[in-house]
Short mmCIF file of C-alpha atoms and ligand atoms in Angstrom, two decimals:
data_model
loop_
_atom_site.label_atom_id
_atom_site.label_comp_id
_atom_site.label_asym_id
_atom_site.label_seq_id
_atom_site.Cartn_x
_atom_site.Cartn_y
_atom_site.Cartn_z
CA UNK E 8 -0.16 -0.07 0.01
CA UNK E 9 0.39 3.61 -0.21
CA UNK E 10 1.70 5.99 2.56
CA UNK E 11 -1.92 6.67 2.65
CA UNK E 12 -2.48 3.76 5.03
CA UNK E 13 0.51 4.69 6.78
CA UNK E 14 0.09 6.91 10.24
CA UNK E 15 -1.45 9.74 9.14
CA UNK E 16 0.30 12.87 10.53
CA UNK E 17 -1.29 14.83 13.03
CA UNK E 18 -4.32 17.05 11.93
CA UNK E 19 -2.85 20.21 13.01
CA UNK E 20 0.11 19.69 10.78
CA UNK E 21 -1.97 18.99 7.80
CA UNK E 22 -4.34 22.27 8.95
CA UNK E 23 -1.35 24.53 9.12
CA UNK E 24 -0.54 23.51 5.37
CA UNK E 25 -3.90 23.98 4.24
CA UNK E 26 -4.13 27.12 5.92
CA UNK E 27 -0.75 28.04 3.99
CA UNK E 28 -2.56 27.43 0.65
CA UNK E 29 -5.23 29.83 1.97
CA UNK E 30 -2.30 32.28 2.91
CA UNK E 31 -2.62 34.24 -0.39
CA UNK E 32 -6.32 34.74 -0.21
CA UNK E 33 -5.82 36.58 3.25
CA UNK E 34 -7.41 39.71 2.34
CA UNK E 35 -10.30 37.55 1.73
CA UNK E 36 -10.37 35.80 5.13
CA UNK E 37 -9.72 39.07 7.01
CA UNK E 38 -12.84 40.16 5.35
CA UNK E 39 -15.30 36.91 6.11
CA UNK E 40 -13.70 37.26 9.87
CA UNK E 41 -14.59 40.90 10.33
CA UNK E 42 -17.77 39.81 9.26
CA UNK E 43 -18.40 37.32 11.58
CA UNK E 44 -17.09 39.69 14.08
CA UNK E 45 -19.64 42.07 13.32
CA UNK E 46 -22.15 39.27 13.23
CA UNK E 47 -21.69 38.11 16.50
CA UNK E 48 -21.65 41.16 18.27
CA UNK E 49 -25.00 42.34 16.41
CA UNK E 50 -26.32 38.88 17.50
CA UNK E 51 -24.90 39.26 21.26
CA UNK E 52 -26.48 43.39 21.01
CA UNK E 53 -30.00 42.26 19.87
CA UNK E 54 -30.42 39.50 23.24
CA UNK E 55 -28.79 42.37 25.24
CA UNK E 56 -31.80 44.04 24.15
CA UNK E 57 -34.18 42.00 25.31
CA UNK E 58 -33.66 43.23 28.49
CA UNK E 59 -34.47 47.00 28.03
CA UNK E 60 -37.38 46.13 25.27
CA UNK E 61 -39.14 44.22 28.41
CA UNK E 62 -38.25 46.35 31.58
CA UNK E 63 -38.55 49.68 29.85
CA UNK E 64 -40.73 48.94 26.94
CA UNK E 65 -43.38 47.20 28.86
CA UNK E 66 -42.90 47.35 32.59
CA UNK E 67 -41.92 51.39 32.56
CA UNK E 68 -43.34 52.96 29.29
CA UNK E 69 -40.15 54.79 28.77
CA UNK E 70 -40.48 57.51 26.06
CA UNK E 71 -36.84 57.31 24.97
CA UNK E 72 -36.94 53.53 24.57
CA UNK E 73 -40.05 53.57 22.96
CA UNK E 74 -39.30 56.27 20.32
CA UNK E 75 -35.50 54.39 19.93
CA UNK E 76 -35.56 50.95 20.18
CA UNK E 77 -37.06 49.85 17.33
CA UNK E 78 -34.87 52.12 14.69
CA UNK E 79 -32.03 50.49 17.26
CA UNK E 80 -33.45 46.83 15.73
CA UNK E 81 -33.41 47.95 11.92
CA UNK E 82 -29.67 49.59 12.36
CA UNK E 83 -28.69 46.25 14.17
CA UNK E 84 -30.10 43.75 11.23
CA UNK E 85 -29.16 45.80 8.74
CA UNK E 86 -25.49 45.49 10.09
CA UNK E 87 -25.87 41.97 11.03
CA UNK E 88 -26.94 41.44 7.24
CA UNK E 89 -23.94 42.60 5.63
CA UNK E 90 -21.92 41.11 8.05
CA UNK E 91 -23.02 37.71 6.90
CA UNK E 92 -22.97 38.74 3.47
CA UNK E 93 -19.24 39.49 3.83
CA UNK E 94 -18.60 36.18 5.70
CA UNK E 95 -20.40 34.07 3.07
CA UNK E 96 -18.45 35.59 0.41
CA UNK E 97 -15.22 35.58 1.86
CA UNK E 98 -15.66 32.04 2.73
CA UNK E 99 -17.03 30.97 -0.70
CA UNK E 100 -13.77 33.09 -2.42
CA UNK E 101 -11.35 31.44 -0.22
CA UNK E 102 -12.40 27.77 -0.33
CA UNK E 103 -13.06 27.66 -4.18
CA UNK E 104 -9.35 29.27 -4.59
CA UNK E 105 -7.93 26.75 -2.68
CA UNK E 106 -10.05 24.00 -4.33
CA UNK E 107 -8.66 25.48 -7.47
CA UNK E 108 -5.34 25.36 -6.36
CA UNK E 109 -4.98 21.72 -5.21
CA UNK E 110 -6.98 20.63 -8.20
CA UNK E 111 -3.99 22.58 -9.93
CA UNK E 112 -0.98 21.47 -8.13
CA UNK E 113 -2.03 17.71 -8.08
CA UNK E 114 -2.55 17.64 -11.65
CA UNK E 115 0.67 19.12 -12.01
CA UNK E 116 2.36 16.35 -9.44
CA UNK E 117 0.52 13.74 -11.87
CA UNK E 118 2.39 14.82 -14.62
CA UNK E 119 5.87 14.37 -12.74
CA UNK E 120 5.08 11.18 -11.15
CA UNK E 121 6.90 7.94 -12.11
CA UNK E 122 5.25 4.95 -14.03
CA UNK E 123 5.95 3.10 -11.36
CA UNK E 124 3.37 5.11 -9.27
CA UNK E 125 0.59 4.56 -12.04
CA UNK E 126 1.23 0.98 -12.05
CA UNK E 127 0.54 0.79 -8.16
CA UNK E 128 -2.47 3.65 -7.90
CA UNK E 129 -6.01 2.42 -8.62
CA UNK E 130 -7.27 4.78 -11.42
CA UNK E 131 -10.03 5.69 -9.83
CA UNK E 132 -8.16 6.96 -6.52
CA UNK E 133 -6.23 9.18 -8.85
CA UNK E 134 -9.57 10.61 -10.20
CA UNK E 135 -11.36 10.76 -7.28
CA UNK E 136 -8.40 12.94 -5.31
CA UNK E 137 -9.01 15.37 -7.57
CA UNK E 138 -12.90 15.07 -8.47
CA UNK E 139 -13.79 14.33 -4.76
CA UNK E 140 -11.21 14.97 -2.19
CA UNK E 141 -10.39 18.38 -3.31
CA UNK E 142 -14.29 19.05 -2.58
CA UNK E 143 -13.91 18.00 0.53
CA UNK E 144 -10.88 20.11 1.26
CA UNK E 145 -12.98 23.13 0.51
CA UNK E 146 -15.35 22.14 2.72
CA UNK E 147 -12.48 22.00 5.63
CA UNK E 148 -11.20 25.60 4.41
CA UNK E 149 -14.17 27.01 4.24
CA UNK E 150 -17.62 25.66 5.78
CA UNK E 151 -15.81 24.56 8.81
CA UNK E 152 -13.81 27.57 9.48
CA UNK E 153 -16.38 29.70 9.07
CA UNK E 154 -18.30 27.62 11.92
CA UNK E 155 -15.63 27.17 13.78
CA UNK E 156 -14.86 30.97 14.01
CA UNK E 157 -18.18 32.49 14.00
CA UNK E 158 -19.68 30.15 16.16
CA UNK E 159 -16.60 30.30 18.78
CA UNK E 160 -17.04 34.23 18.94
CA UNK E 161 -21.01 33.50 18.64
CA UNK E 162 -20.78 31.51 22.24
CA UNK E 163 -18.02 34.00 23.81
CA UNK E 164 -20.57 37.02 22.94
CA UNK E 165 -23.61 35.20 24.33
CA UNK E 166 -21.55 34.13 27.36
CA UNK E 167 -20.50 38.03 28.03
CA UNK E 168 -24.37 39.20 27.82
CA UNK E 169 -24.96 36.21 30.23
CA UNK E 170 -22.23 37.44 32.63
CA UNK E 171 -23.21 40.79 32.21
CA UNK E 172 -26.92 39.84 32.94
CA UNK E 173 -26.15 37.87 35.95
CA UNK E 174 -22.74 36.60 36.75
CA UNK E 175 -23.86 33.82 38.89
CA UNK E 176 -26.37 31.87 36.73
CA UNK E 177 -23.52 32.26 34.27
CA UNK E 178 -21.57 30.34 36.95
CA UNK E 179 -24.25 27.20 36.03
CA UNK E 180 -23.81 27.59 32.53
CA UNK E 181 -20.17 26.04 33.13
CA UNK E 182 -21.24 22.88 34.69
CA UNK E 183 -21.77 21.81 31.19
CA UNK E 184 -18.40 22.93 29.34
CA UNK E 185 -16.11 19.81 30.41
CA UNK E 186 -18.98 17.43 29.17
CA UNK E 187 -19.34 19.11 25.44
CA UNK E 188 -15.43 19.32 25.23
CA UNK E 189 -15.02 14.95 26.49
CA UNK E 190 -17.77 14.33 23.74
CA UNK E 191 -16.22 16.16 20.98
CA UNK E 192 -12.86 14.73 21.50
CA UNK E 193 -14.18 11.08 21.39
CA UNK E 194 -16.11 11.67 18.20
CA UNK E 195 -13.50 13.39 16.72
CA UNK E 196 -10.96 10.37 16.70
CA UNK E 197 -14.38 8.33 15.61
CA UNK E 198 -14.90 10.85 12.22
CA UNK E 199 -11.05 10.73 11.59
CA UNK E 200 -10.65 7.04 10.90
CA UNK E 201 -14.58 7.03 9.06
CA UNK E 202 -13.44 9.42 6.33
CA UNK E 203 -10.55 8.13 5.42
CA UNK E 204 -12.41 5.23 4.65
CA UNK E 205 -15.30 6.60 2.73
CA UNK E 206 -12.54 8.32 0.52
CA UNK E 207 -10.89 5.10 -0.79
CA UNK E 208 -14.77 3.98 -0.80
CA UNK E 209 -15.57 6.96 -3.16
CA UNK E 210 -12.42 6.09 -5.45
CA UNK E 211 -13.54 2.14 -5.44
CA UNK E 212 -16.62 3.18 -6.65
CA UNK E 213 -15.04 5.63 -9.70
CA UNK E 214 -13.11 2.75 -10.55
CA UNK E 215 -15.48 0.64 -11.22
CA UNK E 216 -18.07 2.87 -13.31
CA UNK E 217 -14.55 3.68 -15.34
CA UNK E 218 -13.78 0.04 -16.00
CA UNK E 219 -17.69 -1.32 -16.62
CA UNK E 220 -17.74 1.96 -19.18
CA UNK E 221 -14.60 1.75 -20.75
CA UNK E 222 -15.40 -2.38 -21.44
CA UNK E 223 -19.01 -2.82 -21.62
CA UNK E 224 -18.66 -4.44 -25.22
CA UNK E 225 -16.94 -7.04 -23.03
CA UNK E 226 -19.17 -6.88 -20.39
CA UNK E 227 -22.26 -7.66 -22.89
CA UNK E 228 -20.51 -10.17 -25.02
CA UNK E 229 -18.94 -12.41 -21.90
CA UNK E 230 -22.47 -11.99 -20.09
CA UNK E 231 -20.69 -10.08 -17.43
CA UNK E 232 -23.14 -8.07 -16.35
CA UNK E 233 -23.96 -9.99 -13.44
CA UNK E 234 -20.79 -9.73 -11.68
CA UNK E 235 -19.90 -6.23 -12.58
CA UNK E 236 -23.17 -5.39 -10.75
CA UNK E 237 -22.53 -7.49 -7.86
CA UNK E 238 -19.06 -5.97 -7.32
CA UNK E 239 -20.50 -2.66 -8.03
CA UNK E 240 -23.62 -3.45 -5.88
CA UNK E 241 -21.46 -4.33 -2.88
CA UNK E 242 -18.95 -1.27 -3.16
CA UNK E 243 -21.98 1.29 -3.00
CA UNK E 244 -23.59 -0.66 -0.07
CA UNK E 245 -19.65 -0.10 2.03
CA UNK E 246 -20.30 3.18 0.83
CA UNK E 247 -23.95 3.62 2.57
CA UNK E 248 -22.67 1.73 5.60
CA UNK E 249 -19.54 3.84 6.07
CA UNK E 250 -21.55 7.19 5.36
CA UNK E 251 -24.59 5.78 8.07
CA UNK E 252 -21.71 5.46 10.70
CA UNK E 253 -20.37 8.70 10.21
CA UNK E 254 -24.28 9.81 10.29
CA UNK E 255 -24.66 8.33 13.65
CA UNK E 256 -21.93 9.12 15.68
CA UNK E 257 -22.57 12.92 14.06
CA UNK E 258 -26.72 12.69 15.29
CA UNK E 259 -25.51 10.45 18.80
CA UNK E 260 -22.99 13.54 19.36
CA UNK E 261 -25.67 16.16 18.80
CA UNK E 262 -28.41 14.73 21.10
CA UNK E 263 -25.77 14.21 23.61
CA UNK E 264 -24.94 17.36 23.68
CA UNK E 265 -28.24 19.10 23.56
CA UNK E 266 -28.99 17.10 26.57
CA UNK E 267 -26.16 18.19 28.39
CA UNK E 268 -27.08 22.01 27.37
CA UNK E 269 -30.84 21.36 28.94
CA UNK E 270 -29.89 20.35 32.02
CA UNK E 271 -27.57 23.10 32.19
CA UNK E 272 -30.60 25.40 31.25
CA UNK E 273 -32.82 23.50 33.77
CA UNK E 274 -30.06 23.87 36.34
CA UNK E 275 -30.45 27.73 35.70
CA UNK E 276 -34.16 28.06 35.68
CA UNK E 277 -33.90 26.41 39.26
CA UNK E 278 -31.17 28.56 40.64
CA UNK E 279 -32.92 31.58 39.51
CA UNK E 280 -35.87 31.19 40.87
CA UNK E 281 -34.53 31.13 44.55
CA UNK E 282 -35.81 33.55 46.87
CA UNK E 283 -32.55 34.74 47.13
CA UNK E 284 -32.07 35.85 43.22
CA UNK E 285 -36.20 36.24 42.45
CA UNK E 286 -36.02 39.65 44.92
CA UNK E 287 -32.85 40.76 42.16
CA UNK E 288 -33.85 39.92 38.82
CA UNK E 289 -36.24 41.76 36.74
CA UNK E 290 -38.43 39.55 33.80
CA UNK E 291 -36.13 41.45 31.07
CA UNK E 292 -32.80 40.29 32.43
CA UNK E 293 -34.20 37.07 33.06
CA UNK E 294 -34.95 36.97 29.33
CA UNK E 295 -32.19 38.30 27.77
CA UNK E 296 -30.05 35.65 29.85
CA UNK E 297 -32.32 32.79 28.47
CA UNK E 298 -32.09 34.07 24.86
CA UNK E 299 -28.78 34.42 24.84
CA UNK E 300 -28.25 30.98 26.23
CA UNK E 301 -30.85 29.81 23.58
CA UNK E 302 -29.01 31.70 20.61
CA UNK E 303 -25.88 29.85 21.85
CA UNK E 304 -27.22 26.41 21.55
CA UNK E 305 -27.27 26.18 18.01
CA UNK E 306 -23.60 27.42 18.22
CA UNK E 307 -22.76 24.95 20.32
CA UNK E 308 -24.54 22.19 18.08
CA UNK E 309 -22.63 23.06 15.07
CA UNK E 310 -19.50 23.62 16.85
CA UNK E 311 -19.82 19.77 17.31
CA UNK E 312 -20.39 19.22 13.97
CA UNK E 313 -17.71 21.12 12.83
CA UNK E 314 -15.36 18.54 14.04
CA UNK E 315 -16.91 15.84 11.30
CA UNK E 316 -16.40 18.66 8.73
CA UNK E 317 -13.10 19.24 9.86
CA UNK E 318 -11.92 16.16 10.21
CA UNK E 319 -13.16 15.03 6.40
CA UNK E 320 -11.06 17.82 4.99
CA UNK E 321 -7.90 16.71 6.74
CA UNK E 322 -8.25 12.91 5.91
CA UNK E 323 -8.52 14.41 2.31
CA UNK E 324 -5.87 16.98 2.33
CA UNK E 325 -4.00 14.21 3.88
CA UNK E 326 -4.27 12.06 0.74
CA UNK E 327 -3.55 14.93 -1.44
CA UNK E 328 -0.50 16.11 0.62
CA UNK E 329 0.94 12.50 0.45
CA UNK E 330 0.36 12.70 -3.43
CA UNK E 331 2.52 16.04 -3.61
CA UNK E 332 4.97 14.71 -1.33
CA UNK E 333 5.65 11.73 -3.10
CA UNK E 334 8.78 12.20 -5.28
CA UNK E 335 8.71 12.98 -9.00
CA UNK E 336 10.73 11.20 -11.55
CA UNK E 337 14.36 11.30 -11.21
CA UNK E 338 15.54 14.36 -13.41
CA UNK E 339 19.20 15.31 -12.32
CA UNK E 340 20.99 14.76 -15.57
CA UNK E 341 22.85 18.13 -16.27
CA UNK E 342 24.13 17.14 -19.92
CA UNK E 343 21.77 18.59 -22.96
CA UNK E 344 21.21 16.59 -25.70
CA UNK E 345 20.13 18.37 -29.05
CA UNK E 346 20.23 15.49 -31.60
CA UNK E 347 21.88 12.25 -31.14
CA UNK E 348 23.55 10.13 -32.96
CA UNK E 349 21.89 6.96 -31.81
CA UNK E 350 24.14 4.73 -30.62
CA UNK E 351 22.49 3.05 -27.74
CA UNK E 352 24.39 0.26 -25.75
CA UNK E 353 22.92 -1.84 -22.97
CA UNK E 354 25.74 -3.12 -20.58
CA UNK E 355 24.66 -5.59 -18.68
CA UNK E 356 21.03 -4.25 -17.96
CA UNK E 357 18.61 -6.45 -15.07
CA UNK E 358 14.86 -5.14 -14.32
CA UNK E 359 13.03 -6.36 -11.43
CA UNK E 360 9.29 -4.08 -10.98
CA UNK E 361 8.57 -3.09 -7.63
CA UNK E 362 5.48 -4.96 -7.88
CA UNK E 363 6.86 -7.95 -9.05
CA UNK E 364 8.95 -10.47 -7.47
CA UNK E 365 11.07 -11.90 -10.44
CA UNK E 366 13.56 -10.19 -12.99
CA UNK E 367 11.39 -8.92 -16.35
CA UNK E 368 15.24 -8.53 -17.96
CA UNK E 369 18.29 -10.23 -16.28
CA UNK E 370 21.94 -9.30 -17.68
CA UNK E 371 20.86 -8.04 -20.82
CA UNK E 372 23.94 -6.58 -23.09
CA UNK E 373 23.24 -5.06 -26.33
CA UNK E 374 24.27 -2.30 -29.16
CA UNK E 375 21.99 -0.75 -31.73
CA UNK E 376 24.40 0.94 -34.19
CA UNK E 377 23.42 4.21 -35.52
CA UNK E 378 21.15 4.55 -38.16
CA UNK E 379 19.97 0.67 -38.00
CA UNK E 380 16.72 -0.97 -37.22
CA UNK E 381 16.73 -3.56 -34.20
CA UNK E 382 13.51 -5.37 -33.58
CA UNK E 383 13.19 -7.62 -30.63
CA UNK E 384 11.25 -10.55 -31.14
CA UNK E 385 10.54 -13.26 -27.94
CA UNK E 386 7.48 -14.97 -26.74
CA UNK E 387 5.12 -12.93 -25.09
CA UNK E 388 6.01 -11.69 -21.28
CA UNK E 389 9.62 -12.30 -22.36
CA UNK E 390 10.47 -8.58 -21.82
CA UNK E 391 10.88 -6.68 -24.99
CA UNK E 392 8.40 -4.11 -23.95
CA UNK E 393 10.22 -3.52 -20.47
CA UNK E 394 13.60 -3.15 -22.23
CA UNK E 395 11.73 -0.61 -24.46
CA UNK E 396 10.43 1.17 -21.75
CA UNK E 397 13.90 1.91 -19.98
CA UNK E 398 15.33 3.91 -23.18
CA UNK E 399 12.74 7.11 -22.18
CA UNK E 400 13.52 5.94 -18.41
CA UNK E 401 10.11 5.19 -17.49
CA UNK E 402 12.33 2.81 -15.16
CA UNK E 403 15.48 2.62 -14.46
CA UNK E 404 17.34 -0.41 -14.88
CA UNK E 405 17.66 -2.39 -11.22
CA UNK E 406 21.14 -3.49 -12.57
CA UNK E 407 23.56 -2.34 -15.40
CA UNK E 408 23.72 0.53 -17.32
CA UNK E 409 22.54 2.00 -21.07
CA UNK E 410 24.23 4.65 -22.69
CA UNK E 411 23.07 6.67 -25.41
CA UNK E 412 26.18 8.25 -27.67
CA UNK E 413 28.21 6.49 -25.06
CA UNK E 414 26.85 8.95 -22.18
CA UNK E 415 24.49 7.23 -19.47
CA UNK E 416 20.89 8.00 -19.79
CA UNK E 417 20.39 9.46 -16.56
CA UNK E 418 23.40 11.77 -17.73
CA UNK E 419 20.67 13.72 -19.80
CA UNK E 420 17.98 16.19 -18.87
CA UNK E 421 14.82 13.97 -18.85
CA UNK E 422 13.18 16.40 -21.47
CA UNK E 423 16.44 16.20 -23.72
CA UNK E 424 16.71 12.12 -23.74
CA UNK E 425 12.66 12.02 -24.51
CA UNK E 426 12.76 14.50 -27.42
CA UNK E 427 14.91 11.89 -29.22
CA UNK E 428 12.29 9.22 -28.67
CA UNK E 429 9.18 8.93 -30.39
CA UNK E 430 6.57 6.21 -29.11
CA UNK E 431 4.02 4.01 -30.84
CA UNK E 432 3.28 1.83 -28.01
CA UNK E 433 1.18 -1.42 -27.86
CA UNK E 434 -2.24 0.13 -26.80
CA UNK E 435 -2.58 3.38 -28.92
CA UNK E 436 -3.73 6.55 -27.07
CA UNK E 437 -5.22 9.27 -28.56
CA UNK E 438 -6.37 12.66 -26.80
CA UNK E 439 -9.52 14.35 -27.22
CA UNK E 440 -8.89 16.75 -29.97
CA UNK E 441 -9.05 16.74 -34.04
CA UNK E 442 -6.75 14.32 -35.78
CA UNK E 443 -4.26 17.27 -36.37
CA UNK E 444 -4.43 17.83 -32.97
CA UNK E 445 -3.02 14.05 -32.55
CA UNK E 446 -0.45 13.76 -35.03
CA UNK E 447 0.93 17.40 -33.79
CA UNK E 448 0.86 16.67 -29.89
CA UNK E 449 2.84 17.81 -27.33
CA UNK E 450 6.10 19.63 -27.80
CA UNK E 451 5.26 19.21 -32.03
CA UNK E 452 1.96 21.80 -31.54
CA UNK E 453 2.25 24.27 -33.99
CA UNK E 454 4.19 22.48 -36.71
CA UNK E 455 3.05 23.46 -40.47
CA UNK E 456 0.12 21.75 -41.36
CA UNK E 457 1.96 20.47 -44.41
CA UNK E 458 4.25 18.70 -42.16
CA UNK E 459 1.61 16.87 -40.87
CA UNK E 460 -0.16 15.99 -44.01
CA UNK E 461 3.44 14.75 -44.93
CA UNK E 462 3.50 12.25 -41.98
CA UNK E 463 -0.18 11.47 -42.50
CA UNK E 464 0.90 10.38 -45.87
CA UNK E 465 3.82 8.31 -44.80
CA UNK E 466 2.04 6.64 -41.96
CA UNK E 467 -0.63 5.52 -44.70
CA UNK E 468 -3.04 7.69 -43.15
CA UNK E 469 -4.01 10.39 -45.42
CA UNK E 470 -6.04 8.55 -47.58
CA UNK E 471 -8.69 7.95 -44.55
CA UNK E 472 -8.12 11.18 -43.30
CA UNK E 473 -8.89 13.07 -46.82
CA UNK E 474 -12.42 11.24 -47.49
CA UNK E 475 -13.35 12.67 -44.03
CA UNK E 476 -15.71 15.40 -44.21
CA UNK E 477 -13.62 17.78 -41.88
CA UNK E 478 -10.17 15.76 -42.95
CA UNK E 479 -7.67 16.45 -40.57
CA UNK E 480 -9.51 18.48 -38.26
CA UNK E 481 -12.49 15.62 -37.59
CA UNK E 482 -12.69 15.05 -34.14
CA UNK E 483 -10.98 11.56 -32.90
CA UNK E 484 -13.51 11.10 -30.02
CA UNK E 485 -12.36 9.96 -26.64
CA UNK E 486 -9.34 8.05 -26.95
CA UNK E 487 -10.25 7.81 -30.58
CA UNK E 488 -13.29 6.03 -30.32
CA UNK E 489 -14.81 7.49 -33.74
CA UNK E 490 -11.65 6.15 -35.21
CA UNK E 491 -10.95 2.18 -36.21
CA UNK E 492 -8.30 0.51 -34.28
CA UNK E 493 -6.18 0.51 -37.56
CA UNK E 494 -7.08 4.18 -37.91
CA UNK E 495 -5.88 4.82 -34.80
CA UNK E 496 -2.64 3.03 -34.81
CA UNK E 497 -1.94 5.05 -38.08
CA UNK E 498 -2.24 8.20 -36.17
CA UNK E 499 0.04 6.90 -33.58
CA UNK E 500 2.33 6.62 -36.25
CA UNK E 501 2.22 9.93 -38.22
CA UNK E 502 2.60 11.47 -34.38
CA UNK E 503 6.07 9.21 -34.01
CA UNK E 504 6.76 9.68 -38.14
CA UNK E 505 6.34 13.36 -37.50
CA UNK E 506 8.62 14.00 -34.02
CA UNK E 507 11.82 11.67 -36.00
CA UNK E 508 11.53 14.17 -38.84
CA UNK E 509 14.29 16.38 -39.08
CA UNK E 510 13.34 20.14 -38.72
CA UNK E 511 14.97 22.59 -36.95
CA UNK E 512 12.61 24.39 -34.71
CA UNK E 513 9.13 22.25 -34.23
CA UNK E 514 7.26 25.97 -33.57
CA UNK E 515 8.45 28.14 -36.98
CA UNK E 516 4.53 28.27 -37.79
CA UNK E 517 2.67 27.97 -34.73
CA UNK E 518 0.16 30.49 -35.86
CA UNK E 519 -1.20 27.76 -38.56
CA UNK E 520 -1.95 25.19 -35.54
CA UNK E 521 -5.99 25.38 -35.41
CA UNK E 522 -8.03 28.17 -35.64
N1 ATP P 8 4.46 -2.40 -14.98
C1 ATP P 8 5.04 -3.78 -14.92
N2 ATP P 8 4.68 -4.31 -13.33
C2 ATP P 8 5.27 -5.24 -12.80
N3 ATP P 8 5.54 -6.27 -13.56
C3 ATP P 8 5.53 -6.03 -14.90
C4 ATP P 8 4.83 -4.60 -15.56
N4 ATP P 8 5.23 -4.59 -16.78
C5 ATP P 8 5.25 -6.00 -17.17
N5 ATP P 8 5.69 -7.03 -16.15
C6 ATP P 8 6.46 -8.04 -16.00
O1 ATP P 8 7.44 -7.95 -16.46
C7 ATP P 8 7.61 -9.15 -17.85
C8 ATP P 8 7.64 -8.40 -18.77
O2 ATP P 8 6.81 -8.08 -19.60
P1 ATP P 8 6.94 -7.19 -21.15
O3 ATP P 8 5.69 -6.67 -20.89
O4 ATP P 8 7.98 -6.75 -20.97
O5 ATP P 8 6.85 -8.38 -22.18
P2 ATP P 8 6.41 -8.62 -23.64
O6 ATP P 8 7.76 -9.14 -24.29
O7 ATP P 8 6.96 -6.63 -24.07
O8 ATP P 8 5.70 -8.82 -24.11
P3 ATP P 8 4.66 -9.07 -25.46
O9 ATP P 8 5.04 -9.39 -26.68
O10 ATP P 8 3.54 -9.69 -24.91
O11 ATP P 8 3.98 -7.60 -25.31
C9 ATP P 8 5.94 -9.92 -17.69
O12 ATP P 8 6.27 -11.25 -16.84
C10 ATP P 8 5.22 -8.89 -17.15
O13 ATP P 8 4.40 -9.53 -16.22
MG1 MG P 9 5.08 -5.53 -25.17
#
């Protein structure tokens, strides 16, 4: 298994690293936090105003209060509206930006990871990381942060209002604090464990869908529907059970917290109605105090669920960071290489794949002189493709050395080395786009149209391309689905020939590429 299953780094370390991603959007974070502050203060002012509202308006009928309190209320909620808008927009801005940056970072990493990494990583995981995990991270950064800050402020402000109204009654409130903390920490640990499993379950589902969609013809011919459906049903079932476990944990913790809070409320009512306090307390003071307590309850409730959100985000972020921390392909060579003479020599090369336990190649020595053609012939599984994949350094030999023009492969710059090689693999790979895009792919993008046609002619592809209504600009479909197998192969060959063609600068007429 990969790093993911290793004991995770501490949640705090991960969170700090995530916050670093939010760093560039500090302005929006500040805006949001200021909004939260005003939001909480306005709510505090409102619960405080319950006291003069009852005592001055209805008991004392104070004309000043009668005149100004309604205005005060409108002003208060106007302020609160502006504050909560600033909060929501600021947090969304930060959260979405972080998702974009993480997606870009992970995708970029995918372009740099070695072939062996792709061998062992399930493709569903690879996709789910960008689609699903990144979203979870957004929640941790934005939603959870919002709840954590806003509701903590809310609780603080409300406690302030309560202490202001009656310090001795507020003391009773603190009965529930240690209990809440206990429930919180137990729940948090459970969440983290389950969310990690939910993530791999999502990856598993994605992978199965891919497989069944890619292989839809095979599935029908070999009557594999039953097997695919059963396997899929089991996977989504596992997914459901995991999610339910999280829901149960979350629901139970919420209920528990509320019971604790209600007990504290009961204790306050009991205390307030003892004779010694009953005389000093106005109904306004009592209402304001209870009001503050009631406003505080949903905040406390959300503070318990924020743990789940945050843990989900952190589990997802752990997974993303593990990929970002996976070393890229080794590219330490310094030597530039413009155009090779083409003298390729293998000196006692062996290869043992990380995943395999026996040698795929053992002590191979071979010399391919410049200007000659070398064909490798052998049984299936004898190591021909493996040998070839060593030349662009998709894998490193376990022993021995390969030289090109008498220089070891790893001494060249990787990009320069690969620029010398054209590849038509056993599995033809075409990319979404037009035929021209596929022949002039990557560094070839932008070559003259005539050169593309030339290559297509040399690969015997021109005859069918010419007959297509859109010619070179015809779309190939996803993975080349709109073309025949032979047509796909010919395009791959044209691509290889175009790369091989000696021309001074592949970008010499980039204007012509595509409209
Ligand atoms: N990525 C990989 N990870 C682990 N083992 C591999 C990998 N690729 C190939 N192998 C193993 O290495 C051996 C050689 O495989 P290779 O693909 O080089 O054979 P080949 O000669 O190209 O066969 P074919 O003619 O069928 O294409 C096989 O036993 C195969 O199981
Ligand atoms: Mg092969």
